[in-house]
Amino acid sequence: MRYKFFIPFALIGIFLCLLSALWAYLQIGFINESDSTIGYVTNFKYKYSRSINQGYYHYHRHRLMYYPIVTFTDKKDQKRIFTSSLGSSPSPYDIGQQVKVLYNDSTAKISDFRTLWSGIIFIAFMGTIFSAIGFYLPYFLAKHSENYRMNLLNNKRHKRKHKYKILRKNKRK
């Protein structure tokens, strides 16, 4: 097989697409089974991002990431505090800002599109890219190879439709 190089791309793409579908299924289940309330951003947990390494040059660019700490009261009137798993720089929230919170007995999350769906969309996008490389690129390369074009030109069905003359090697007189 001429295009064995692309098989791992196809397998990784399928795996990432299935992973994003499973994650979306679990996320929808969490959203449907959780309770909703209003919480307040009380503080931030600060972390520095790692340095960027590009070949010979090393860029030590430390970026401060903000992870909001949210306090809310659940339906049993217990005060609960959690740190969001999604951080950013700069922070989209201010201290004291109200946020919608989805929670169950074990986990709590800020209920906005970015927090709930950005990871799933990223994994699905990467799966789509890997699948396109693994499945479409071999087809594209085979279709545009010289043998394919010559076979297409010499095929009797396409002789009449093609505007150029087709020269045959073994032409009988």
Tab-separated table of N, CA and C in Angstrom:
chain	number	residue	atom	x	y	z
A	1	MET	N	0.844	-1.186	0.000
A	1	MET	CA	0.000	0.000	0.000
A	1	MET	C	0.884	1.242	0.000
A	2	ARG	N	0.586	2.150	-0.861
A	2	ARG	CA	1.436	3.302	-1.098
A	2	ARG	C	1.277	4.393	-0.029
A	3	TYR	N	0.144	4.495	0.577
A	3	TYR	CA	-0.136	5.598	1.496
A	3	TYR	C	-0.294	5.123	2.936
A	4	LYS	N	0.579	4.228	3.385
A	4	LYS	CA	0.512	3.726	4.760
A	4	LYS	C	0.807	4.810	5.792
A	5	PHE	N	1.509	5.834	5.365
A	5	PHE	CA	1.877	6.927	6.260
A	5	PHE	C	0.649	7.614	6.847
A	6	PHE	N	-0.469	7.614	6.146
A	6	PHE	CA	-1.655	8.359	6.567
A	6	PHE	C	-2.583	7.574	7.490
A	7	ILE	N	-2.342	6.277	7.669
A	7	ILE	CA	-3.208	5.454	8.521
A	7	ILE	C	-3.215	5.954	9.975
A	8	PRO	N	-2.061	6.271	10.591
A	8	PRO	CA	-2.121	6.790	11.967
A	8	PRO	C	-2.919	8.094	12.090
A	9	PHE	N	-2.846	8.960	11.078
A	9	PHE	CA	-3.638	10.188	11.115
A	9	PHE	C	-5.128	9.868	11.142
A	10	ALA	N	-5.540	8.916	10.330
A	10	ALA	CA	-6.951	8.533	10.295
A	10	ALA	C	-7.383	7.933	11.631
A	11	LEU	N	-6.558	7.073	12.214
A	11	LEU	CA	-6.907	6.446	13.490
A	11	LEU	C	-6.965	7.465	14.628
A	12	ILE	N	-5.995	8.370	14.649
A	12	ILE	CA	-6.009	9.425	15.679
A	12	ILE	C	-7.233	10.314	15.501
A	13	GLY	N	-7.569	10.650	14.257
A	13	GLY	CA	-8.747	11.474	13.984
A	13	GLY	C	-10.030	10.811	14.446
A	14	ILE	N	-10.168	9.514	14.164
A	14	ILE	CA	-11.358	8.780	14.615
A	14	ILE	C	-11.414	8.769	16.136
A	15	PHE	N	-10.261	8.505	16.778
A	15	PHE	CA	-10.222	8.470	18.236
A	15	PHE	C	-10.625	9.815	18.837
A	16	LEU	N	-10.088	10.920	18.298
A	16	LEU	CA	-10.412	12.242	18.840
A	16	LEU	C	-11.877	12.605	18.609
A	17	CYS	N	-12.437	12.241	17.470
A	17	CYS	CA	-13.861	12.509	17.221
A	17	CYS	C	-14.748	11.708	18.173
A	18	LEU	N	-14.397	10.445	18.396
A	18	LEU	CA	-15.169	9.638	19.348
A	18	LEU	C	-15.018	10.163	20.771
A	19	LEU	N	-13.814	10.596	21.120
A	19	LEU	CA	-13.585	11.162	22.450
A	19	LEU	C	-14.416	12.424	22.659
A	20	SER	N	-14.461	13.298	21.655
A	20	SER	CA	-15.259	14.523	21.796
A	20	SER	C	-16.750	14.204	21.864
A	21	ALA	N	-17.206	13.189	21.129
A	21	ALA	CA	-18.615	12.799	21.201
A	21	ALA	C	-18.949	12.248	22.585
A	22	LEU	N	-18.059	11.439	23.154
A	22	LEU	CA	-18.285	10.904	24.504
A	22	LEU	C	-18.275	12.027	25.534
A	23	TRP	N	-17.337	12.945	25.408
A	23	TRP	CA	-17.252	14.069	26.340
A	23	TRP	C	-18.497	14.947	26.241
A	24	ALA	N	-18.989	15.178	25.025
A	24	ALA	CA	-20.211	15.975	24.846
A	24	ALA	C	-21.403	15.261	25.473
A	25	TYR	N	-21.472	13.942	25.311
A	25	TYR	CA	-22.557	13.160	25.916
A	25	TYR	C	-22.527	13.293	27.444
A	26	LEU	N	-21.335	13.176	28.027
A	26	LEU	CA	-21.210	13.310	29.482
A	26	LEU	C	-21.525	14.737	29.940
A	27	GLN	N	-21.144	15.724	29.144
A	27	GLN	CA	-21.421	17.122	29.487
A	27	GLN	C	-22.923	17.403	29.451
A	28	ILE	N	-23.599	16.885	28.449
A	28	ILE	CA	-25.061	17.054	28.370
A	28	ILE	C	-25.736	16.379	29.551
A	29	GLY	N	-25.234	15.191	29.925
A	29	GLY	CA	-25.768	14.514	31.110
A	29	GLY	C	-25.567	15.324	32.369
A	30	PHE	N	-24.389	15.939	32.515
A	30	PHE	CA	-24.140	16.789	33.681
A	30	PHE	C	-25.077	17.988	33.694
A	31	ILE	N	-25.273	18.621	32.545
A	31	ILE	CA	-26.139	19.800	32.474
A	31	ILE	C	-27.580	19.438	32.821
A	32	ASN	N	-28.052	18.300	32.321
A	32	ASN	CA	-29.437	17.887	32.576
A	32	ASN	C	-29.681	17.467	34.021
A	33	GLU	N	-28.678	16.888	34.671
A	33	GLU	CA	-28.865	16.360	36.027
A	33	GLU	C	-28.433	17.327	37.127
A	34	SER	N	-27.852	18.461	36.788
A	34	SER	CA	-27.336	19.360	37.812
A	34	SER	C	-28.358	20.435	38.178
A	35	ASP	N	-28.121	21.019	39.326
A	35	ASP	CA	-28.936	22.136	39.787
A	35	ASP	C	-28.241	23.442	39.416
A	36	SER	N	-29.020	24.501	39.338
A	36	SER	CA	-28.488	25.794	38.927
A	36	SER	C	-28.707	26.820	40.038
A	37	THR	N	-27.727	27.687	40.204
A	37	THR	CA	-27.829	28.767	41.175
A	37	THR	C	-26.909	29.908	40.740
A	38	ILE	N	-26.935	30.971	41.520
A	38	ILE	CA	-26.063	32.117	41.270
A	38	ILE	C	-24.917	32.080	42.267
A	39	GLY	N	-23.704	32.289	41.762
A	39	GLY	CA	-22.519	32.352	42.611
A	39	GLY	C	-21.795	33.659	42.379
A	40	TYR	N	-20.780	33.896	43.180
A	40	TYR	CA	-19.994	35.125	43.089
A	40	TYR	C	-18.521	34.781	42.995
A	41	VAL	N	-17.822	35.477	42.113
A	41	VAL	CA	-16.374	35.313	42.006
A	41	VAL	C	-15.767	36.034	43.203
A	42	THR	N	-15.118	35.288	44.095
A	42	THR	CA	-14.573	35.879	45.319
A	42	THR	C	-13.084	36.162	45.230
A	43	ASN	N	-12.376	35.400	44.395
A	43	ASN	CA	-10.935	35.579	44.282
A	43	ASN	C	-10.450	34.859	43.036
A	44	PHE	N	-9.148	34.879	42.828
A	44	PHE	CA	-8.548	34.165	41.709
A	44	PHE	C	-7.394	33.321	42.201
A	45	LYS	N	-7.225	32.182	41.575
A	45	LYS	CA	-6.033	31.383	41.785
A	45	LYS	C	-5.109	31.735	40.624
A	46	TYR	N	-3.869	32.078	40.931
A	46	TYR	CA	-2.935	32.535	39.905
A	46	TYR	C	-1.927	31.434	39.593
A	47	LYS	N	-1.699	31.222	38.311
A	47	LYS	CA	-0.662	30.291	37.866
A	47	LYS	C	0.063	30.913	36.692
A	48	TYR	N	1.359	30.638	36.612
A	48	TYR	CA	2.132	31.090	35.462
A	48	TYR	C	2.143	29.991	34.414
A	49	SER	N	1.965	30.413	33.156
A	49	SER	CA	2.062	29.441	32.075
A	49	SER	C	3.535	29.149	31.820
A	50	ARG	N	3.805	28.079	31.109
A	50	ARG	CA	5.186	27.655	30.864
A	50	ARG	C	5.825	28.462	29.749
A	51	SER	N	7.136	28.345	29.673
A	51	SER	CA	7.866	29.074	28.632
A	51	SER	C	7.679	28.393	27.281
A	52	ILE	N	7.852	29.164	26.229
A	52	ILE	CA	7.681	28.681	24.874
A	52	ILE	C	9.058	28.362	24.311
A	53	ASN	N	9.204	27.188	23.732
A	53	ASN	CA	10.478	26.735	23.205
A	53	ASN	C	10.364	26.596	21.697
A	54	GLN	N	11.030	27.432	20.926
A	54	GLN	CA	10.958	27.362	19.469
A	54	GLN	C	12.345	27.139	18.897
A	55	GLY	N	12.712	25.880	18.717
A	55	GLY	CA	13.980	25.555	18.097
A	55	GLY	C	15.165	26.053	18.888
A	56	TYR	N	16.018	26.803	18.238
A	56	TYR	CA	17.237	27.290	18.855
A	56	TYR	C	16.961	28.403	19.859
A	57	TYR	N	15.940	29.193	19.601
A	57	TYR	CA	15.625	30.327	20.469
A	57	TYR	C	14.673	29.902	21.574
A	58	HIS	N	14.928	30.380	22.759
A	58	HIS	CA	14.064	30.098	23.900
A	58	HIS	C	13.418	31.405	24.345
A	59	TYR	N	12.113	31.429	24.285
A	59	TYR	CA	11.378	32.608	24.734
A	59	TYR	C	10.805	32.307	26.109
A	60	HIS	N	11.322	32.957	27.118
A	60	HIS	CA	10.808	32.762	28.464
A	60	HIS	C	9.710	33.779	28.705
A	61	ARG	N	8.558	33.427	28.218
A	61	ARG	CA	7.416	34.321	28.298
A	61	ARG	C	6.444	33.736	29.316
A	62	HIS	N	6.523	34.186	30.520
A	62	HIS	CA	5.632	33.692	31.560
A	62	HIS	C	4.365	34.532	31.543
A	63	ARG	N	3.267	33.851	31.400
A	63	ARG	CA	1.990	34.536	31.320
A	63	ARG	C	1.160	34.165	32.546
A	64	LEU	N	0.632	35.142	33.204
A	64	LEU	CA	-0.157	34.916	34.403
A	64	LEU	C	-1.564	34.491	34.008
A	65	MET	N	-1.989	33.323	34.476
A	65	MET	CA	-3.317	32.780	34.179
A	65	MET	C	-4.193	32.947	35.424
A	66	TYR	N	-5.441	33.343	35.190
A	66	TYR	CA	-6.396	33.583	36.271
A	66	TYR	C	-7.460	32.491	36.263
A	67	TYR	N	-7.599	31.788	37.389
A	67	TYR	CA	-8.629	30.779	37.573
A	67	TYR	C	-9.600	31.303	38.632
A	68	PRO	N	-10.865	31.587	38.255
A	68	PRO	CA	-11.785	32.178	39.230
A	68	PRO	C	-12.168	31.198	40.348
A	69	ILE	N	-12.204	31.731	41.550
A	69	ILE	CA	-12.715	30.992	42.713
A	69	ILE	C	-14.119	31.505	42.965
A	70	VAL	N	-15.086	30.586	42.929
A	70	VAL	CA	-16.505	30.952	43.001
A	70	VAL	C	-17.107	30.409	44.297
A	71	THR	N	-17.886	31.241	44.951
A	71	THR	CA	-18.607	30.854	46.155
A	71	THR	C	-20.100	30.905	45.862
A	72	PHE	N	-20.823	29.856	46.283
A	72	PHE	CA	-22.272	29.828	46.092
A	72	PHE	C	-22.918	29.039	47.221
A	73	THR	N	-24.216	29.192	47.343
A	73	THR	CA	-24.996	28.463	48.337
A	73	THR	C	-25.874	27.462	47.599
A	74	ASP	N	-25.767	26.182	47.989
A	74	ASP	CA	-26.551	25.160	47.294
A	74	ASP	C	-27.966	25.089	47.868
A	75	LYS	N	-28.773	24.150	47.384
A	75	LYS	CA	-30.184	24.073	47.793
A	75	LYS	C	-30.361	23.590	49.226
A	76	LYS	N	-29.295	23.071	49.867
A	76	LYS	CA	-29.334	22.668	51.278
A	76	LYS	C	-28.828	23.781	52.187
A	77	ASP	N	-28.687	24.988	51.643
A	77	ASP	CA	-28.178	26.165	52.344
A	77	ASP	C	-26.780	25.971	52.916
A	78	GLN	N	-25.951	25.225	52.187
A	78	GLN	CA	-24.556	25.065	52.560
A	78	GLN	C	-23.703	25.909	51.627
A	79	LYS	N	-22.734	26.599	52.204
A	79	LYS	CA	-21.840	27.418	51.405
A	79	LYS	C	-20.779	26.515	50.773
A	80	ARG	N	-20.645	26.625	49.451
A	80	ARG	CA	-19.668	25.810	48.729
A	80	ARG	C	-18.738	26.724	47.945
A	81	ILE	N	-17.487	26.321	47.864
A	81	ILE	CA	-16.464	27.082	47.140
A	81	ILE	C	-15.774	26.131	46.164
A	82	PHE	N	-15.564	26.603	44.935
A	82	PHE	CA	-14.802	25.805	43.963
A	82	PHE	C	-13.953	26.721	43.099
A	83	THR	N	-12.907	26.156	42.534
A	83	THR	CA	-12.038	26.859	41.602
A	83	THR	C	-12.332	26.339	40.208
A	84	SER	N	-12.552	27.229	39.276
A	84	SER	CA	-12.837	26.838	37.908
A	84	SER	C	-11.626	26.138	37.300
A	85	SER	N	-11.881	25.131	36.489
A	85	SER	CA	-10.788	24.401	35.850
A	85	SER	C	-10.279	25.101	34.602
A	86	LEU	N	-10.978	26.127	34.148
A	86	LEU	CA	-10.582	26.861	32.954
A	86	LEU	C	-10.086	28.242	33.354
A	87	GLY	N	-8.817	28.486	33.053
A	87	GLY	CA	-8.229	29.778	33.350
A	87	GLY	C	-7.943	30.543	32.080
A	88	SER	N	-7.732	31.841	32.220
A	88	SER	CA	-7.427	32.662	31.057
A	88	SER	C	-6.641	33.891	31.496
A	89	SER	N	-6.088	34.558	30.510
A	89	SER	CA	-5.372	35.799	30.770
A	89	SER	C	-5.714	36.771	29.660
A	90	PRO	N	-6.346	37.836	29.936
A	90	PRO	CA	-6.884	38.324	31.200
A	90	PRO	C	-8.164	37.580	31.572
A	91	SER	N	-8.575	37.741	32.789
A	91	SER	CA	-9.757	37.048	33.273
A	91	SER	C	-11.028	37.682	32.710
A	92	PRO	N	-11.986	36.852	32.286
A	92	PRO	CA	-13.253	37.404	31.814
A	92	PRO	C	-14.179	37.849	32.953
A	93	TYR	N	-13.788	37.560	34.186
A	93	TYR	CA	-14.622	37.890	35.340
A	93	TYR	C	-13.905	38.878	36.246
A	94	ASP	N	-14.688	39.617	37.012
A	94	ASP	CA	-14.159	40.523	38.026
A	94	ASP	C	-14.530	39.973	39.398
A	95	ILE	N	-13.794	40.378	40.411
A	95	ILE	CA	-14.128	39.962	41.775
A	95	ILE	C	-15.459	40.592	42.161
A	96	GLY	N	-16.360	39.783	42.688
A	96	GLY	CA	-17.691	40.231	43.072
A	96	GLY	C	-18.724	40.041	41.968
A	97	GLN	N	-18.317	39.635	40.800
A	97	GLN	CA	-19.251	39.460	39.685
A	97	GLN	C	-20.106	38.212	39.888
A	98	GLN	N	-21.394	38.324	39.533
A	98	GLN	CA	-22.303	37.181	39.601
A	98	GLN	C	-22.068	36.269	38.403
A	99	VAL	N	-22.078	34.967	38.663
A	99	VAL	CA	-21.976	33.976	37.597
A	99	VAL	C	-23.007	32.883	37.862
A	100	LYS	N	-23.512	32.294	36.797
A	100	LYS	CA	-24.431	31.176	36.930
A	100	LYS	C	-23.601	29.919	37.155
A	101	VAL	N	-24.005	29.107	38.126
A	101	VAL	CA	-23.258	27.915	38.507
A	101	VAL	C	-24.143	26.687	38.321
A	102	LEU	N	-23.593	25.652	37.705
A	102	LEU	CA	-24.233	24.341	37.639
A	102	LEU	C	-23.478	23.429	38.598
A	103	TYR	N	-24.204	22.685	39.434
A	103	TYR	CA	-23.532	21.848	40.416
A	103	TYR	C	-24.348	20.584	40.683
A	104	ASN	N	-23.637	19.559	41.123
A	104	ASN	CA	-24.263	18.361	41.686
A	104	ASN	C	-23.501	18.028	42.967
A	105	ASP	N	-23.630	16.824	43.466
A	105	ASP	CA	-23.000	16.491	44.746
A	105	ASP	C	-21.477	16.554	44.702
A	106	SER	N	-20.873	16.228	43.564
A	106	SER	CA	-19.418	16.129	43.521
A	106	SER	C	-18.722	17.274	42.778
A	107	THR	N	-19.363	17.853	41.796
A	107	THR	CA	-18.686	18.883	40.995
A	107	THR	C	-19.552	20.123	40.844
A	108	ALA	N	-18.867	21.215	40.510
A	108	ALA	CA	-19.539	22.473	40.195
A	108	ALA	C	-18.760	23.144	39.067
A	109	LYS	N	-19.503	23.804	38.179
A	109	LYS	CA	-18.889	24.483	37.042
A	109	LYS	C	-19.604	25.803	36.797
A	110	ILE	N	-18.853	26.774	36.279
A	110	ILE	CA	-19.472	28.012	35.833
A	110	ILE	C	-20.246	27.696	34.566
A	111	SER	N	-21.470	28.165	34.501
A	111	SER	CA	-22.334	27.836	33.373
A	111	SER	C	-22.240	28.912	32.297
A	112	ASP	N	-21.201	28.832	31.479
A	112	ASP	CA	-21.121	29.651	30.280
A	112	ASP	C	-20.579	28.772	29.151
A	113	PHE	N	-20.769	29.224	27.944
A	113	PHE	CA	-20.429	28.418	26.772
A	113	PHE	C	-18.946	28.056	26.755
A	114	ARG	N	-18.107	29.010	27.069
A	114	ARG	CA	-16.658	28.793	27.022
A	114	ARG	C	-16.218	27.720	28.000
A	115	THR	N	-16.727	27.759	29.202
A	115	THR	CA	-16.336	26.794	30.221
A	115	THR	C	-16.859	25.394	29.898
A	116	LEU	N	-18.090	25.313	29.426
A	116	LEU	CA	-18.702	24.007	29.204
A	116	LEU	C	-18.283	23.344	27.892
A	117	TRP	N	-18.047	24.119	26.845
A	117	TRP	CA	-17.903	23.517	25.518
A	117	TRP	C	-16.580	23.759	24.812
A	118	SER	N	-15.702	24.633	25.288
A	118	SER	CA	-14.486	24.947	24.527
A	118	SER	C	-13.554	23.746	24.371
A	119	GLY	N	-13.388	22.944	25.403
A	119	GLY	CA	-12.533	21.759	25.300
A	119	GLY	C	-13.085	20.737	24.318
A	120	ILE	N	-14.392	20.548	24.339
A	120	ILE	CA	-15.035	19.592	23.438
A	120	ILE	C	-14.885	20.055	21.991
A	121	ILE	N	-15.090	21.339	21.751
A	121	ILE	CA	-14.970	21.866	20.389
A	121	ILE	C	-13.531	21.761	19.892
A	122	PHE	N	-12.555	22.012	20.759
A	122	PHE	CA	-11.154	21.903	20.362
A	122	PHE	C	-10.794	20.466	19.992
A	123	ILE	N	-11.203	19.497	20.803
A	123	ILE	CA	-10.904	18.087	20.518
A	123	ILE	C	-11.607	17.645	19.233
A	124	ALA	N	-12.844	18.063	19.029
A	124	ALA	CA	-13.558	17.713	17.797
A	124	ALA	C	-12.894	18.333	16.578
A	125	PHE	N	-12.426	19.566	16.692
A	125	PHE	CA	-11.734	20.232	15.593
A	125	PHE	C	-10.438	19.494	15.241
A	126	MET	N	-9.667	19.122	16.252
A	126	MET	CA	-8.430	18.382	16.000
A	126	MET	C	-8.728	17.020	15.377
A	127	GLY	N	-9.791	16.357	15.834
A	127	GLY	CA	-10.183	15.081	15.231
A	127	GLY	C	-10.573	15.237	13.779
A	128	THR	N	-11.247	16.324	13.458
A	128	THR	CA	-11.633	16.585	12.075
A	128	THR	C	-10.410	16.835	11.204
A	129	ILE	N	-9.447	17.579	11.705
A	129	ILE	CA	-8.222	17.857	10.949
A	129	ILE	C	-7.444	16.567	10.709
A	130	PHE	N	-7.246	15.763	11.757
A	130	PHE	CA	-6.517	14.509	11.601
A	130	PHE	C	-7.259	13.552	10.668
A	131	SER	N	-8.577	13.497	10.769
A	131	SER	CA	-9.352	12.625	9.881
A	131	SER	C	-9.254	13.087	8.437
A	132	ALA	N	-9.283	14.376	8.215
A	132	ALA	CA	-9.163	14.889	6.849
A	132	ALA	C	-7.806	14.546	6.260
A	133	ILE	N	-6.760	14.674	7.059
A	133	ILE	CA	-5.424	14.301	6.577
A	133	ILE	C	-5.361	12.796	6.313
A	134	GLY	N	-5.910	12.008	7.210
A	134	GLY	CA	-5.813	10.554	7.089
A	134	GLY	C	-6.683	9.953	6.015
A	135	PHE	N	-7.840	10.547	5.734
A	135	PHE	CA	-8.754	9.952	4.762
A	135	PHE	C	-8.741	10.662	3.411
A	136	TYR	N	-8.774	11.973	3.416
A	136	TYR	CA	-8.919	12.682	2.151
A	136	TYR	C	-7.599	12.875	1.418
A	137	LEU	N	-6.512	13.133	2.132
A	137	LEU	CA	-5.244	13.404	1.477
A	137	LEU	C	-4.735	12.234	0.630
A	138	PRO	N	-4.809	10.971	1.083
A	138	PRO	CA	-4.409	9.877	0.182
A	138	PRO	C	-5.287	9.800	-1.064
A	139	TYR	N	-6.570	10.027	-0.899
A	139	TYR	CA	-7.476	10.037	-2.051
A	139	TYR	C	-7.102	11.164	-3.008
A	140	PHE	N	-6.820	12.322	-2.477
A	140	PHE	CA	-6.446	13.470	-3.290
A	140	PHE	C	-5.139	13.210	-4.032
A	141	LEU	N	-4.149	12.655	-3.334
A	141	LEU	CA	-2.866	12.376	-3.971
A	141	LEU	C	-2.994	11.308	-5.046
A	142	ALA	N	-3.782	10.283	-4.782
A	142	ALA	CA	-3.978	9.231	-5.781
A	142	ALA	C	-4.725	9.771	-6.989
A	143	LYS	N	-5.695	10.600	-6.752
A	143	LYS	CA	-6.489	11.141	-7.846
A	143	LYS	C	-5.663	12.057	-8.734
A	144	HIS	N	-4.734	12.765	-8.149
A	144	HIS	CA	-3.950	13.718	-8.913
A	144	HIS	C	-2.583	13.180	-9.329
A	145	SER	N	-2.370	11.891	-9.165
A	145	SER	CA	-1.106	11.323	-9.610
A	145	SER	C	-1.117	11.171	-11.125
A	146	GLU	N	0.046	11.003	-11.684
A	146	GLU	CA	0.186	10.926	-13.139
A	146	GLU	C	-0.501	9.687	-13.708
A	147	ASN	N	-0.412	8.564	-13.005
A	147	ASN	CA	-1.044	7.329	-13.495
A	147	ASN	C	-2.560	7.487	-13.584
A	148	TYR	N	-3.143	8.131	-12.612
A	148	TYR	CA	-4.589	8.294	-12.620
A	148	TYR	C	-5.021	9.156	-13.807
A	149	ARG	N	-4.277	10.230	-14.057
A	149	ARG	CA	-4.643	11.104	-15.171
A	149	ARG	C	-4.468	10.414	-16.513
A	150	MET	N	-3.405	9.635	-16.650
A	150	MET	CA	-3.186	8.934	-17.909
A	150	MET	C	-4.254	7.875	-18.142
A	151	ASN	N	-4.627	7.145	-17.094
A	151	ASN	CA	-5.696	6.148	-17.222
A	151	ASN	C	-7.020	6.813	-17.565
A	152	LEU	N	-7.265	7.958	-17.005
A	152	LEU	CA	-8.498	8.673	-17.286
A	152	LEU	C	-8.530	9.157	-18.728
A	153	LEU	N	-7.398	9.644	-19.226
A	153	LEU	CA	-7.332	10.130	-20.601
A	153	LEU	C	-7.441	8.996	-21.620
A	154	ASN	N	-6.897	7.836	-21.305
A	154	ASN	CA	-6.921	6.722	-22.236
A	154	ASN	C	-8.199	5.903	-22.169
A	155	ASN	N	-9.034	6.185	-21.226
A	155	ASN	CA	-10.283	5.454	-21.096
A	155	ASN	C	-11.224	5.853	-22.241
A	156	LYS	N	-11.855	4.873	-22.853
A	156	LYS	CA	-12.708	5.130	-24.018
A	156	LYS	C	-13.908	6.015	-23.680
A	157	ARG	N	-14.429	5.917	-22.475
A	157	ARG	CA	-15.592	6.721	-22.108
A	157	ARG	C	-15.259	8.202	-22.085
A	158	HIS	N	-14.031	8.539	-21.776
A	158	HIS	CA	-13.651	9.942	-21.645
A	158	HIS	C	-12.979	10.497	-22.896
A	159	LYS	N	-12.773	9.644	-23.917
A	159	LYS	CA	-12.102	10.121	-25.127
A	159	LYS	C	-12.883	11.226	-25.808
A	160	ARG	N	-14.168	11.025	-25.950
A	160	ARG	CA	-14.977	11.999	-26.673
A	160	ARG	C	-15.160	13.291	-25.892
A	161	LYS	N	-15.146	13.211	-24.583
A	161	LYS	CA	-15.379	14.386	-23.762
A	161	LYS	C	-14.123	15.252	-23.611
A	162	HIS	N	-12.956	14.667	-23.800
A	162	HIS	CA	-11.721	15.399	-23.569
A	162	HIS	C	-11.357	16.215	-24.794
A	163	LYS	N	-10.905	17.440	-24.629
A	163	LYS	CA	-10.676	18.331	-25.754
A	163	LYS	C	-9.293	18.163	-26.384
A	164	TYR	N	-8.390	17.443	-25.741
A	164	TYR	CA	-7.064	17.233	-26.302
A	164	TYR	C	-6.992	15.879	-26.989
A	165	LYS	N	-6.096	15.757	-27.968
A	165	LYS	CA	-5.906	14.491	-28.646
A	165	LYS	C	-5.166	13.545	-27.726
A	166	ILE	N	-5.557	12.320	-27.779
A	166	ILE	CA	-4.910	11.308	-26.965
A	166	ILE	C	-4.021	10.478	-27.888
A	167	LEU	N	-2.767	10.423	-27.564
A	167	LEU	CA	-1.824	9.666	-28.364
A	167	LEU	C	-1.647	8.290	-27.748
A	168	ARG	N	-1.838	7.270	-28.563
A	168	ARG	CA	-1.621	5.913	-28.092
A	168	ARG	C	-0.281	5.420	-28.604
A	169	LYS	N	0.382	4.632	-27.788
A	169	LYS	CA	1.690	4.118	-28.171
A	169	LYS	C	1.568	3.083	-29.307
A	170	ASN	N	0.636	2.207	-29.193
A	170	ASN	CA	0.485	1.127	-30.164
A	170	ASN	C	-0.670	1.441	-31.109
A	171	LYS	N	-0.483	2.415	-31.915
A	171	LYS	CA	-1.549	2.809	-32.838
A	171	LYS	C	-1.485	1.945	-34.094
A	172	ARG	N	-2.601	1.291	-34.454
A	172	ARG	CA	-2.648	0.428	-35.625
A	172	ARG	C	-3.061	1.228	-36.834
A	173	LYS	N	-2.494	0.900	-37.982
A	173	LYS	CA	-2.800	1.591	-39.226
A	173	LYS	C	-3.722	0.807	-40.087
